[in-house]
PDB file of C-alpha atoms in Angstrom:
ATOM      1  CA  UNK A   1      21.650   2.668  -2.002  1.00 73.00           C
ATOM      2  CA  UNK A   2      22.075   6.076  -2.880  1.00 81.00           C
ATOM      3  CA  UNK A   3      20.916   9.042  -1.637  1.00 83.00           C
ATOM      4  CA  UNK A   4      18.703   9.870  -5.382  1.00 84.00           C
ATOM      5  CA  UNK A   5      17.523   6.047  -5.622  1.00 85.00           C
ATOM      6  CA  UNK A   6      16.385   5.923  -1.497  1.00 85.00           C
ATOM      7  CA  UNK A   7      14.000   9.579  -2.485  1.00 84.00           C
ATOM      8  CA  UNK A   8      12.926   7.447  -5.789  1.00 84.00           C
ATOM      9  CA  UNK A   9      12.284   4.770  -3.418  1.00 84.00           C
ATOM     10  CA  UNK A  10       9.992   7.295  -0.982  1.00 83.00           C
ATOM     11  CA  UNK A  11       8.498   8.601  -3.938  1.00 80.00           C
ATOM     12  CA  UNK A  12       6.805   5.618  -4.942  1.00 77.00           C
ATOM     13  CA  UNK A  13       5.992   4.365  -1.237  1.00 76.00           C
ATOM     14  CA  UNK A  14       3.977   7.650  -0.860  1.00 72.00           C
ATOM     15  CA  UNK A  15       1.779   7.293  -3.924  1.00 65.00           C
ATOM     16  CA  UNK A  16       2.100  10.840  -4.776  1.00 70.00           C
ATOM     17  CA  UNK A  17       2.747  12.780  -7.530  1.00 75.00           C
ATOM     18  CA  UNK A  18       6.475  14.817  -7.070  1.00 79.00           C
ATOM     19  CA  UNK A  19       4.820  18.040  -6.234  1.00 79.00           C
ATOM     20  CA  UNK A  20       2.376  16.538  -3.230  1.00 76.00           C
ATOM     21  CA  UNK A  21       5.027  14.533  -2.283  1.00 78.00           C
ATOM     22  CA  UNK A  22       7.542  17.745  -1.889  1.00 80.00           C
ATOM     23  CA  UNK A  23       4.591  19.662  -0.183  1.00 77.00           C
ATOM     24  CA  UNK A  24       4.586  16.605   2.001  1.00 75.00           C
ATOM     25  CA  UNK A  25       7.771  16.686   3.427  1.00 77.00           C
ATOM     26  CA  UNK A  26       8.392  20.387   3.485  1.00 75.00           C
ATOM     27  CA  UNK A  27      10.172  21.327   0.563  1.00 78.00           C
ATOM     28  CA  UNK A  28       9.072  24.641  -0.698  1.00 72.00           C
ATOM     29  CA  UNK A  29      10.171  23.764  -4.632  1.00 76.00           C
ATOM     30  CA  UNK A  30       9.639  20.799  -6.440  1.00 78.00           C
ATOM     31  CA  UNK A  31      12.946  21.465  -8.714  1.00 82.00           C
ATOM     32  CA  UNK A  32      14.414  20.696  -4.921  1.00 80.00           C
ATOM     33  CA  UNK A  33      12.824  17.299  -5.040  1.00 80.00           C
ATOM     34  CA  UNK A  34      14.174  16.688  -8.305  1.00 81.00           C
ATOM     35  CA  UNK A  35      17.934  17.991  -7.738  1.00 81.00           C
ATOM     36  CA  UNK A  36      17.791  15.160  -4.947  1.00 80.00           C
ATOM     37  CA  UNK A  37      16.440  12.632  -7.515  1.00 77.00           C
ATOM     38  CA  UNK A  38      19.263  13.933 -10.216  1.00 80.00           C
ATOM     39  CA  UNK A  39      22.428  13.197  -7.732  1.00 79.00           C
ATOM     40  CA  UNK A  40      22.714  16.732  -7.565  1.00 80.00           C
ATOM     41  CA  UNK A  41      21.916  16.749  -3.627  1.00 78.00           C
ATOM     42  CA  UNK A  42      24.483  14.101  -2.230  1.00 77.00           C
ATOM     43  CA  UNK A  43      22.639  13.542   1.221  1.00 81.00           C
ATOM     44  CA  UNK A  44      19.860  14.302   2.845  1.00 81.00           C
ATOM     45  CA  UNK A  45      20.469  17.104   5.706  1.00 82.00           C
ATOM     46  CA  UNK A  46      18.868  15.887   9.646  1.00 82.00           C
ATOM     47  CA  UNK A  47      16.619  19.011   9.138  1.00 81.00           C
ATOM     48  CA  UNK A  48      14.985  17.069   5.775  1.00 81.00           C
ATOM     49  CA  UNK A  49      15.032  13.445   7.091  1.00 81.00           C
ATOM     50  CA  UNK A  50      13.271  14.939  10.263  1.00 79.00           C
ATOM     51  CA  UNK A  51      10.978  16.446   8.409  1.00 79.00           C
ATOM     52  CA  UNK A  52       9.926  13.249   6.648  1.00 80.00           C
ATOM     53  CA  UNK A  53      10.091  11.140   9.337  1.00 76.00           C
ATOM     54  CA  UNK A  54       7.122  13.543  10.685  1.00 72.00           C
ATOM     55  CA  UNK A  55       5.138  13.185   7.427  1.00 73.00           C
ATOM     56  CA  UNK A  56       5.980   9.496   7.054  1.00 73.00           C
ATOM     57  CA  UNK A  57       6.646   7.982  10.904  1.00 71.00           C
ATOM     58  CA  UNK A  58       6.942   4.547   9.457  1.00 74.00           C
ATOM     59  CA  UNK A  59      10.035   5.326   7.718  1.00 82.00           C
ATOM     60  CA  UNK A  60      12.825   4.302   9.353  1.00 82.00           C
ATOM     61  CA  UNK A  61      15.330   7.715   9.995  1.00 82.00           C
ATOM     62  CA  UNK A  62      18.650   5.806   9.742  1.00 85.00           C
ATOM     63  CA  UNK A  63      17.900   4.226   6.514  1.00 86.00           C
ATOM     64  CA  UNK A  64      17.072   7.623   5.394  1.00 84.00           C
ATOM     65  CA  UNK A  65      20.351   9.292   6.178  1.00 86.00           C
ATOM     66  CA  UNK A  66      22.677   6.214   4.968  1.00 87.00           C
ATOM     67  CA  UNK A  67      20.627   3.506   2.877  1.00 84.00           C
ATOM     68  CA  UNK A  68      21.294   0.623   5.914  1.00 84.00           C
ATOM     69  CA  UNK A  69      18.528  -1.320   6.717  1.00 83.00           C
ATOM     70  CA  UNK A  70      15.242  -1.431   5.741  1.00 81.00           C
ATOM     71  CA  UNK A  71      13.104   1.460   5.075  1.00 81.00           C
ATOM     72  CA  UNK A  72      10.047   0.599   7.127  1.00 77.00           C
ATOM     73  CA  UNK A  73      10.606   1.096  10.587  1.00 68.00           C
ATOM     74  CA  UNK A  74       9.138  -1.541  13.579  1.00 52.00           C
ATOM     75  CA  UNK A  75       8.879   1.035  16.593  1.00 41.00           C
ATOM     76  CA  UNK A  76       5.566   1.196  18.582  1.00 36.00           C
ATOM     77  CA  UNK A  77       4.283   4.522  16.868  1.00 35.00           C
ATOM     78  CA  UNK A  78       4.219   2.116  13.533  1.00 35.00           C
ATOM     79  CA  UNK A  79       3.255  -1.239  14.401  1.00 34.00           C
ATOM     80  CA  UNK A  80       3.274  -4.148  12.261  1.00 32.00           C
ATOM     81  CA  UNK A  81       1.069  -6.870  11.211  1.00 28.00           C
ATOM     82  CA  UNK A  82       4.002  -9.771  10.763  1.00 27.00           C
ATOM     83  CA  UNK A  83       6.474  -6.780  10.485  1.00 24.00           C
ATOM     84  CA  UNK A  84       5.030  -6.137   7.371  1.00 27.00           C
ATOM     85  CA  UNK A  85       1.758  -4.260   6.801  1.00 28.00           C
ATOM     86  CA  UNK A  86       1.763  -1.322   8.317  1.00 32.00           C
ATOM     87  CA  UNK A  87      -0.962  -0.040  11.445  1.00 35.00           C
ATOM     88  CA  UNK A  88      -1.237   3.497  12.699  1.00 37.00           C
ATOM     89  CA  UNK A  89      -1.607   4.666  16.028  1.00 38.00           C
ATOM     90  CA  UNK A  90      -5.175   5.639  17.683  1.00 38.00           C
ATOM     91  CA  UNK A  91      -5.697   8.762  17.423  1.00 47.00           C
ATOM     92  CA  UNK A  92      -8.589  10.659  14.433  1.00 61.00           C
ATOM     93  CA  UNK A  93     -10.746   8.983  12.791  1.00 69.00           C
ATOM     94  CA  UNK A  94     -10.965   8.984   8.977  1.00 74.00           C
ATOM     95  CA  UNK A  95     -14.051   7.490   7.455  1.00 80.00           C
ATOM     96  CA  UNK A  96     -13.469   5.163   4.276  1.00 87.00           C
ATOM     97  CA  UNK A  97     -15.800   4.035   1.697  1.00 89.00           C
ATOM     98  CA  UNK A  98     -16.739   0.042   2.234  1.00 91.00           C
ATOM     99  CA  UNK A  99     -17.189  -2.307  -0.510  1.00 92.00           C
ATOM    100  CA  UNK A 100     -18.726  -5.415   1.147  1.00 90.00           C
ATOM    101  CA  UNK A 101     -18.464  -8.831   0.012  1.00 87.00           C
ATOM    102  CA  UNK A 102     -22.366  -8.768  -1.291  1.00 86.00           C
ATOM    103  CA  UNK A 103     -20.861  -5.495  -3.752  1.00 87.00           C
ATOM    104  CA  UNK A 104     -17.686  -6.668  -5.118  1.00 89.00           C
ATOM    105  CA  UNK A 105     -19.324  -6.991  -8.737  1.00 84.00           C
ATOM    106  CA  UNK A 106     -20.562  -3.997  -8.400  1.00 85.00           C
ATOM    107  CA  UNK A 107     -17.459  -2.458  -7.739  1.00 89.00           C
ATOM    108  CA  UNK A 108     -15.716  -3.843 -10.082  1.00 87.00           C
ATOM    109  CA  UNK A 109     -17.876  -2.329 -12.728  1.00 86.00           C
ATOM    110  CA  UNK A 110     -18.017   1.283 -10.650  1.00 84.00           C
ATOM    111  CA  UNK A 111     -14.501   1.604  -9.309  1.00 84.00           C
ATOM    112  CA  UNK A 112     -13.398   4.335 -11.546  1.00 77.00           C
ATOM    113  CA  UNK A 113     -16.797   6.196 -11.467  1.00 82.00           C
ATOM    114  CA  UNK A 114     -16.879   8.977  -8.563  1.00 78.00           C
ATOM    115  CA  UNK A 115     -20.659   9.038  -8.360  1.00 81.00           C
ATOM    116  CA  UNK A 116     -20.829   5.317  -7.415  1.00 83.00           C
ATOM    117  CA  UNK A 117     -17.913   5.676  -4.681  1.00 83.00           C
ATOM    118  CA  UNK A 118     -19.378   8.097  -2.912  1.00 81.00           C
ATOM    119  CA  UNK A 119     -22.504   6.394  -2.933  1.00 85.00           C
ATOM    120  CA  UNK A 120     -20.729   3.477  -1.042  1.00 85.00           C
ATOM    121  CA  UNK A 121     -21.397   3.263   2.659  1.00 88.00           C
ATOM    122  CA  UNK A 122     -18.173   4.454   5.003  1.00 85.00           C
ATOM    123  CA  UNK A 123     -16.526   2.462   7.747  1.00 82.00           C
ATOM    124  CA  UNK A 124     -14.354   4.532  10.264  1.00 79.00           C
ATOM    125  CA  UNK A 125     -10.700   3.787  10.649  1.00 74.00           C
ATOM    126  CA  UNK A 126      -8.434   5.479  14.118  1.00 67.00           C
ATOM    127  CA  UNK A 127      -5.539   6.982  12.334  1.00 60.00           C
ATOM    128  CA  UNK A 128      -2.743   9.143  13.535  1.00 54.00           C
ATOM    129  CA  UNK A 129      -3.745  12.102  10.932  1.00 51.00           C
ATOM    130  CA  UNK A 130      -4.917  12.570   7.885  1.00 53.00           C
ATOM    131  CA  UNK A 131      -2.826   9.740   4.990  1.00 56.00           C
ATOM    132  CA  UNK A 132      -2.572  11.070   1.684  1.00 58.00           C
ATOM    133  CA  UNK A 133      -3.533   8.836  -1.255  1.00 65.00           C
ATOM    134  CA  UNK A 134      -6.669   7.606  -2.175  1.00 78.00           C
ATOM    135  CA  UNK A 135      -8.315   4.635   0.284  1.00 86.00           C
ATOM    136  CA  UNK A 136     -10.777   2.191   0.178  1.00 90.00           C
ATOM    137  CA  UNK A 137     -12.278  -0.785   2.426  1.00 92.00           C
ATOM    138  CA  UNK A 138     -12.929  -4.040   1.500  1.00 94.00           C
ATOM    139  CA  UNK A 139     -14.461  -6.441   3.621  1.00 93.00           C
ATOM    140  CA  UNK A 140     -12.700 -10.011   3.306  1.00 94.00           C
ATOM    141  CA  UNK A 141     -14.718 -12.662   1.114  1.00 92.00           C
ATOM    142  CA  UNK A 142     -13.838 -16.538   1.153  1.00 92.00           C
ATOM    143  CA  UNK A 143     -11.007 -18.375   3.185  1.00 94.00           C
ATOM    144  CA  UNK A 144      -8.529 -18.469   0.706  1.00 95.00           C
ATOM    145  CA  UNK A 145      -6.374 -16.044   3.302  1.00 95.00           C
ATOM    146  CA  UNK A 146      -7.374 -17.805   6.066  1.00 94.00           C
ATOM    147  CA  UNK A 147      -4.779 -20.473   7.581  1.00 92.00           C
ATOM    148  CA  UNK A 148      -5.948 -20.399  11.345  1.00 90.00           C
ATOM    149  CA  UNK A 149      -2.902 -18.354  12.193  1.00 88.00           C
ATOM    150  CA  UNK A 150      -3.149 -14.790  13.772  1.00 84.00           C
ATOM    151  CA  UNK A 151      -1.784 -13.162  10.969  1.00 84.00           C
ATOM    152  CA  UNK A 152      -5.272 -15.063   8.991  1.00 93.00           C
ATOM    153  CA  UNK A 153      -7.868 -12.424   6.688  1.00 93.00           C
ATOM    154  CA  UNK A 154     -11.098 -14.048   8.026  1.00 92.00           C
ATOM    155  CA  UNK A 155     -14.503 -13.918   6.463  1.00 92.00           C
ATOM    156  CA  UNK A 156     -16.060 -10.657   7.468  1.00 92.00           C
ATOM    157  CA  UNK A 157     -12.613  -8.566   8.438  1.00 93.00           C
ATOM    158  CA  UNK A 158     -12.452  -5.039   6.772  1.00 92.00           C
ATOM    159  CA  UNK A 159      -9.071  -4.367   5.182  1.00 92.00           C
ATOM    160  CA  UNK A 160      -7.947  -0.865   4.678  1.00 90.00           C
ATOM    161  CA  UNK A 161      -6.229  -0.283   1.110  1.00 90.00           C
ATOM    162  CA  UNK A 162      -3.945   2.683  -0.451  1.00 89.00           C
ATOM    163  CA  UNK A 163      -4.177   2.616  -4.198  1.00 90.00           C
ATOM    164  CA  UNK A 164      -1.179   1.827  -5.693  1.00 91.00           C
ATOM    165  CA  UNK A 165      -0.928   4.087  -9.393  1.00 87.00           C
ATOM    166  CA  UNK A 166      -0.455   2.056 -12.462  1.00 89.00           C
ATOM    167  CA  UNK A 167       2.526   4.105 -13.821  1.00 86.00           C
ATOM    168  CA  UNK A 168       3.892   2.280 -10.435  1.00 88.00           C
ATOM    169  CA  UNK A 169       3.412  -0.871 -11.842  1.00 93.00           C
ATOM    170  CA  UNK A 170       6.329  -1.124 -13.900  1.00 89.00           C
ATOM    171  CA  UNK A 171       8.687  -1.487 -11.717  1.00 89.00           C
ATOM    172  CA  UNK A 172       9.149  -4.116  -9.051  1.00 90.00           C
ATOM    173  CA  UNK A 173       6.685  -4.024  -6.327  1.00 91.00           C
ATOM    174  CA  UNK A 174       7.114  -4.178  -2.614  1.00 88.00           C
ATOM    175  CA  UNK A 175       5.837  -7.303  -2.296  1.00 91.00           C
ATOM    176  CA  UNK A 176       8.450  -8.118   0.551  1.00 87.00           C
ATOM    177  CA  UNK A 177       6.904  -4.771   2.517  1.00 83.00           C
ATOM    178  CA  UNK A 178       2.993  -5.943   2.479  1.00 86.00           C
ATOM    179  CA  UNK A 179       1.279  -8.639   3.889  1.00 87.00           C
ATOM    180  CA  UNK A 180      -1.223  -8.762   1.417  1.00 94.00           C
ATOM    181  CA  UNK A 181      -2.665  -6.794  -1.378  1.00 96.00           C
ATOM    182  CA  UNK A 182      -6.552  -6.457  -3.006  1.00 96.00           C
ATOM    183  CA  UNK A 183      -6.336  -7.027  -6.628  1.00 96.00           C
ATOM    184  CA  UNK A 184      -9.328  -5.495  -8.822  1.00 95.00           C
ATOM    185  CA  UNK A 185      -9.071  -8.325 -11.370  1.00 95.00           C
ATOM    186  CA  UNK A 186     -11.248  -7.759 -14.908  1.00 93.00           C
ATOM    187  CA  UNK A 187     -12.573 -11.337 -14.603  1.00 93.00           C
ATOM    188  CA  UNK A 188     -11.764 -12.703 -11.368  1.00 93.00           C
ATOM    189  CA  UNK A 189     -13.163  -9.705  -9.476  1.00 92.00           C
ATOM    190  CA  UNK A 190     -11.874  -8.577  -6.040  1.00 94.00           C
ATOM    191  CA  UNK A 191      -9.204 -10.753  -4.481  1.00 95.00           C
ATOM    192  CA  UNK A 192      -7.147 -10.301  -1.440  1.00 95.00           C
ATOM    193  CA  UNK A 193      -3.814 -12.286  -1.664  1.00 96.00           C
ATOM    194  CA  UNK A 194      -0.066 -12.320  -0.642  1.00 96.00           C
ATOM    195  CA  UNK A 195       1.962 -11.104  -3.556  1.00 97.00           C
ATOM    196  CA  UNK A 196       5.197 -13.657  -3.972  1.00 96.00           C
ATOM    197  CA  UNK A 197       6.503 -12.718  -7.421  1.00 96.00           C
ATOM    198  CA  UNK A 198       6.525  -9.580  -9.611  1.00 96.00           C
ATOM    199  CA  UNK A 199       8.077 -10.447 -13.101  1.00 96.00           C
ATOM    200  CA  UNK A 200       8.626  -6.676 -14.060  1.00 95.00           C
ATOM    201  CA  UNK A 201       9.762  -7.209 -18.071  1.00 94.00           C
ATOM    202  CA  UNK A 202       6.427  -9.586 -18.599  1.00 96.00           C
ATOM    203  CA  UNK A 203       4.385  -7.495 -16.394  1.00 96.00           C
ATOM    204  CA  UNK A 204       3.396 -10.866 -14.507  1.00 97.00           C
ATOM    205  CA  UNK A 205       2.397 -11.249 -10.718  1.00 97.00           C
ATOM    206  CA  UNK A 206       2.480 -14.644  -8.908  1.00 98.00           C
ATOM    207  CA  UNK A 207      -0.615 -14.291  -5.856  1.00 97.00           C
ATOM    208  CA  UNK A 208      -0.598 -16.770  -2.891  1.00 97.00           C
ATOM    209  CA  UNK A 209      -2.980 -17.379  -0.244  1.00 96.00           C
ATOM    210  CA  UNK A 210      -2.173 -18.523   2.709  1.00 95.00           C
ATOM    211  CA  UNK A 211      -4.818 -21.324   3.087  1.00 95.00           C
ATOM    212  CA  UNK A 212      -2.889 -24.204   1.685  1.00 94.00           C
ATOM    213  CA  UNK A 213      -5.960 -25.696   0.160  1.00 94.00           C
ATOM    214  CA  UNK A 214      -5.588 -22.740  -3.051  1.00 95.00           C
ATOM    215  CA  UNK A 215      -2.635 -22.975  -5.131  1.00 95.00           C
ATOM    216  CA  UNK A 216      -0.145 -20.167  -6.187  1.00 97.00           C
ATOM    217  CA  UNK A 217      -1.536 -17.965  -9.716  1.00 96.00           C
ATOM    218  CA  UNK A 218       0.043 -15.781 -12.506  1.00 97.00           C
ATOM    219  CA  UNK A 219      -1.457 -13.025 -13.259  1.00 97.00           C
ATOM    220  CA  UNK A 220      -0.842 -10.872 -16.003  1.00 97.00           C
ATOM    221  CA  UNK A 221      -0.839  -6.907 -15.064  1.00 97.00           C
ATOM    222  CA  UNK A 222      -2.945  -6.322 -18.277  1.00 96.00           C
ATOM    223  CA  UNK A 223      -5.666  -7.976 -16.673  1.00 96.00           C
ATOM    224  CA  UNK A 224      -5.679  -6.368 -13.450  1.00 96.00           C
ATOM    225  CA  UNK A 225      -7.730  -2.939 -13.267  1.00 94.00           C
ATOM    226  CA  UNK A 226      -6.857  -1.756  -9.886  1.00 93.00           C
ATOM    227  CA  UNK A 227      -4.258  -2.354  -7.022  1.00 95.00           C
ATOM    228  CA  UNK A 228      -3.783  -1.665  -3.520  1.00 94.00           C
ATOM    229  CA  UNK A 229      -1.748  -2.131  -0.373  1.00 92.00           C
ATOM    230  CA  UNK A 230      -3.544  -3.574   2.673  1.00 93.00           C
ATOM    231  CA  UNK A 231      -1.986  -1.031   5.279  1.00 86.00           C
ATOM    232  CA  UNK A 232      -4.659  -1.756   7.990  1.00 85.00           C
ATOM    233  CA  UNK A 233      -7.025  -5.034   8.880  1.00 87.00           C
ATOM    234  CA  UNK A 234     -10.283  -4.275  11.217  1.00 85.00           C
ATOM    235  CA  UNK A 235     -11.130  -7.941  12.633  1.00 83.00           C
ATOM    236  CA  UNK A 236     -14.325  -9.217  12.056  1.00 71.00           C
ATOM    237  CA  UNK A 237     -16.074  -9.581  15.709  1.00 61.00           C
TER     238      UNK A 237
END
């Protein structure tokens, strides 16, 4: 992968527009930014990929400076739920609006309306500092993520979610990064599945659960209003 395609890759992962992102990462232009993205910049310097690993510690360094492996990172300052969702370590505490089980319909008619989200009550999340992006909790409804293994969404569990931007949503997902994702769905409401498929020319995305009981879905992007990654799970005690 080159050098442009692995900063396109970043780009997207941070849910940022170029200019926060570049702020981000300590680049004092966002023509800089886009130099990289144009080829123009062969490789990233030690300085820059330092300077991101700081702002991003879940990205792995190496795959940074040379493409190889995988870009999420499994060290103990990142750990993983199944390798795959990414937890933070203890440290401030940032306070997230909750949208319970009892308010999904709510929600679902109020999600774009500030008013109404900051009207929702806030559940507080240990994080490392302060994430950019825009989060939101959702407290787990149903069983249909629920096999009786530890990596299970039980009834009651709080998920913490990054919005993922539409204009993101045409191209492929990283479905293979994410353990699960909350889907704002315009007639199925609030759902919290495993992503398995993301058919990028028909804009269609096949949802799994891992309770064997519910079968596999298409869903057609069209339909869905909002998206997020679950980057954090709070168990239910």
């Amino acid at each position: 992968m080159e050098t442009s395609e692995r900063i396109a890759e970043l780009l997207k992962y941070s849910n940022m527009s170029a200019k926060k992102f570049a702020e981000s990462i300590g680049i004092k232009t966002v023509q800089s930014l886009y130099d990289i993205q144009k080829g123009k910049i062969k490789n990233i310097s030690n300085a820059l990929a330092g300077k991101i690993a700081s702002a991003f510690p879940e990205i792995e360094k190496t795959w940074l400076l040379t493409g190889e492996g995988e870009m999420l990172n499994n060290s103990p300052q990142t750990q993983t739920i199944k390798n795959e969702a990414v937890l933070f370590e203890f440290g401030t505490i940032m306070n997230v609006p909750l949208v319970n089980q009892y308010a999904y319909a709510g929600y679902l008619c109020g999600y774009s309306d500030p008013e109404y989200i900051g009207a929702l009550p806030t559940v507080p999340f240990p994080v490392d500092r302060e994430y950019q992006g825009q989060y939101i909790c959702f407290e787990v409804k149903g069983d249909s993520m629920d096999d009786g293994s530890k990596y299970s969404f039980e009834e009651g569990d709080i998920v913490l979610c990054r919005d993922i931007a539409q204009e993101y949503w045409k191209s492929k997902l990283h479905i293979n990064k994410w353990n699960a994702f909350v889907i704002v769905h315009k007639t199925d409401g609030v759902l919290i599945k495993k992503i398995i498929d993301h058919d990028v020319e028909k804009g269609i995305i096949t949802i799994h659960s891992l309770n064997p009981l519910y079968k596999d879905r298409e869903l057609n992007l069209v339909d869905v209003k909002m998206l997020f990654n679950v980057v954090k799970m709070q168990r239910n005690q």
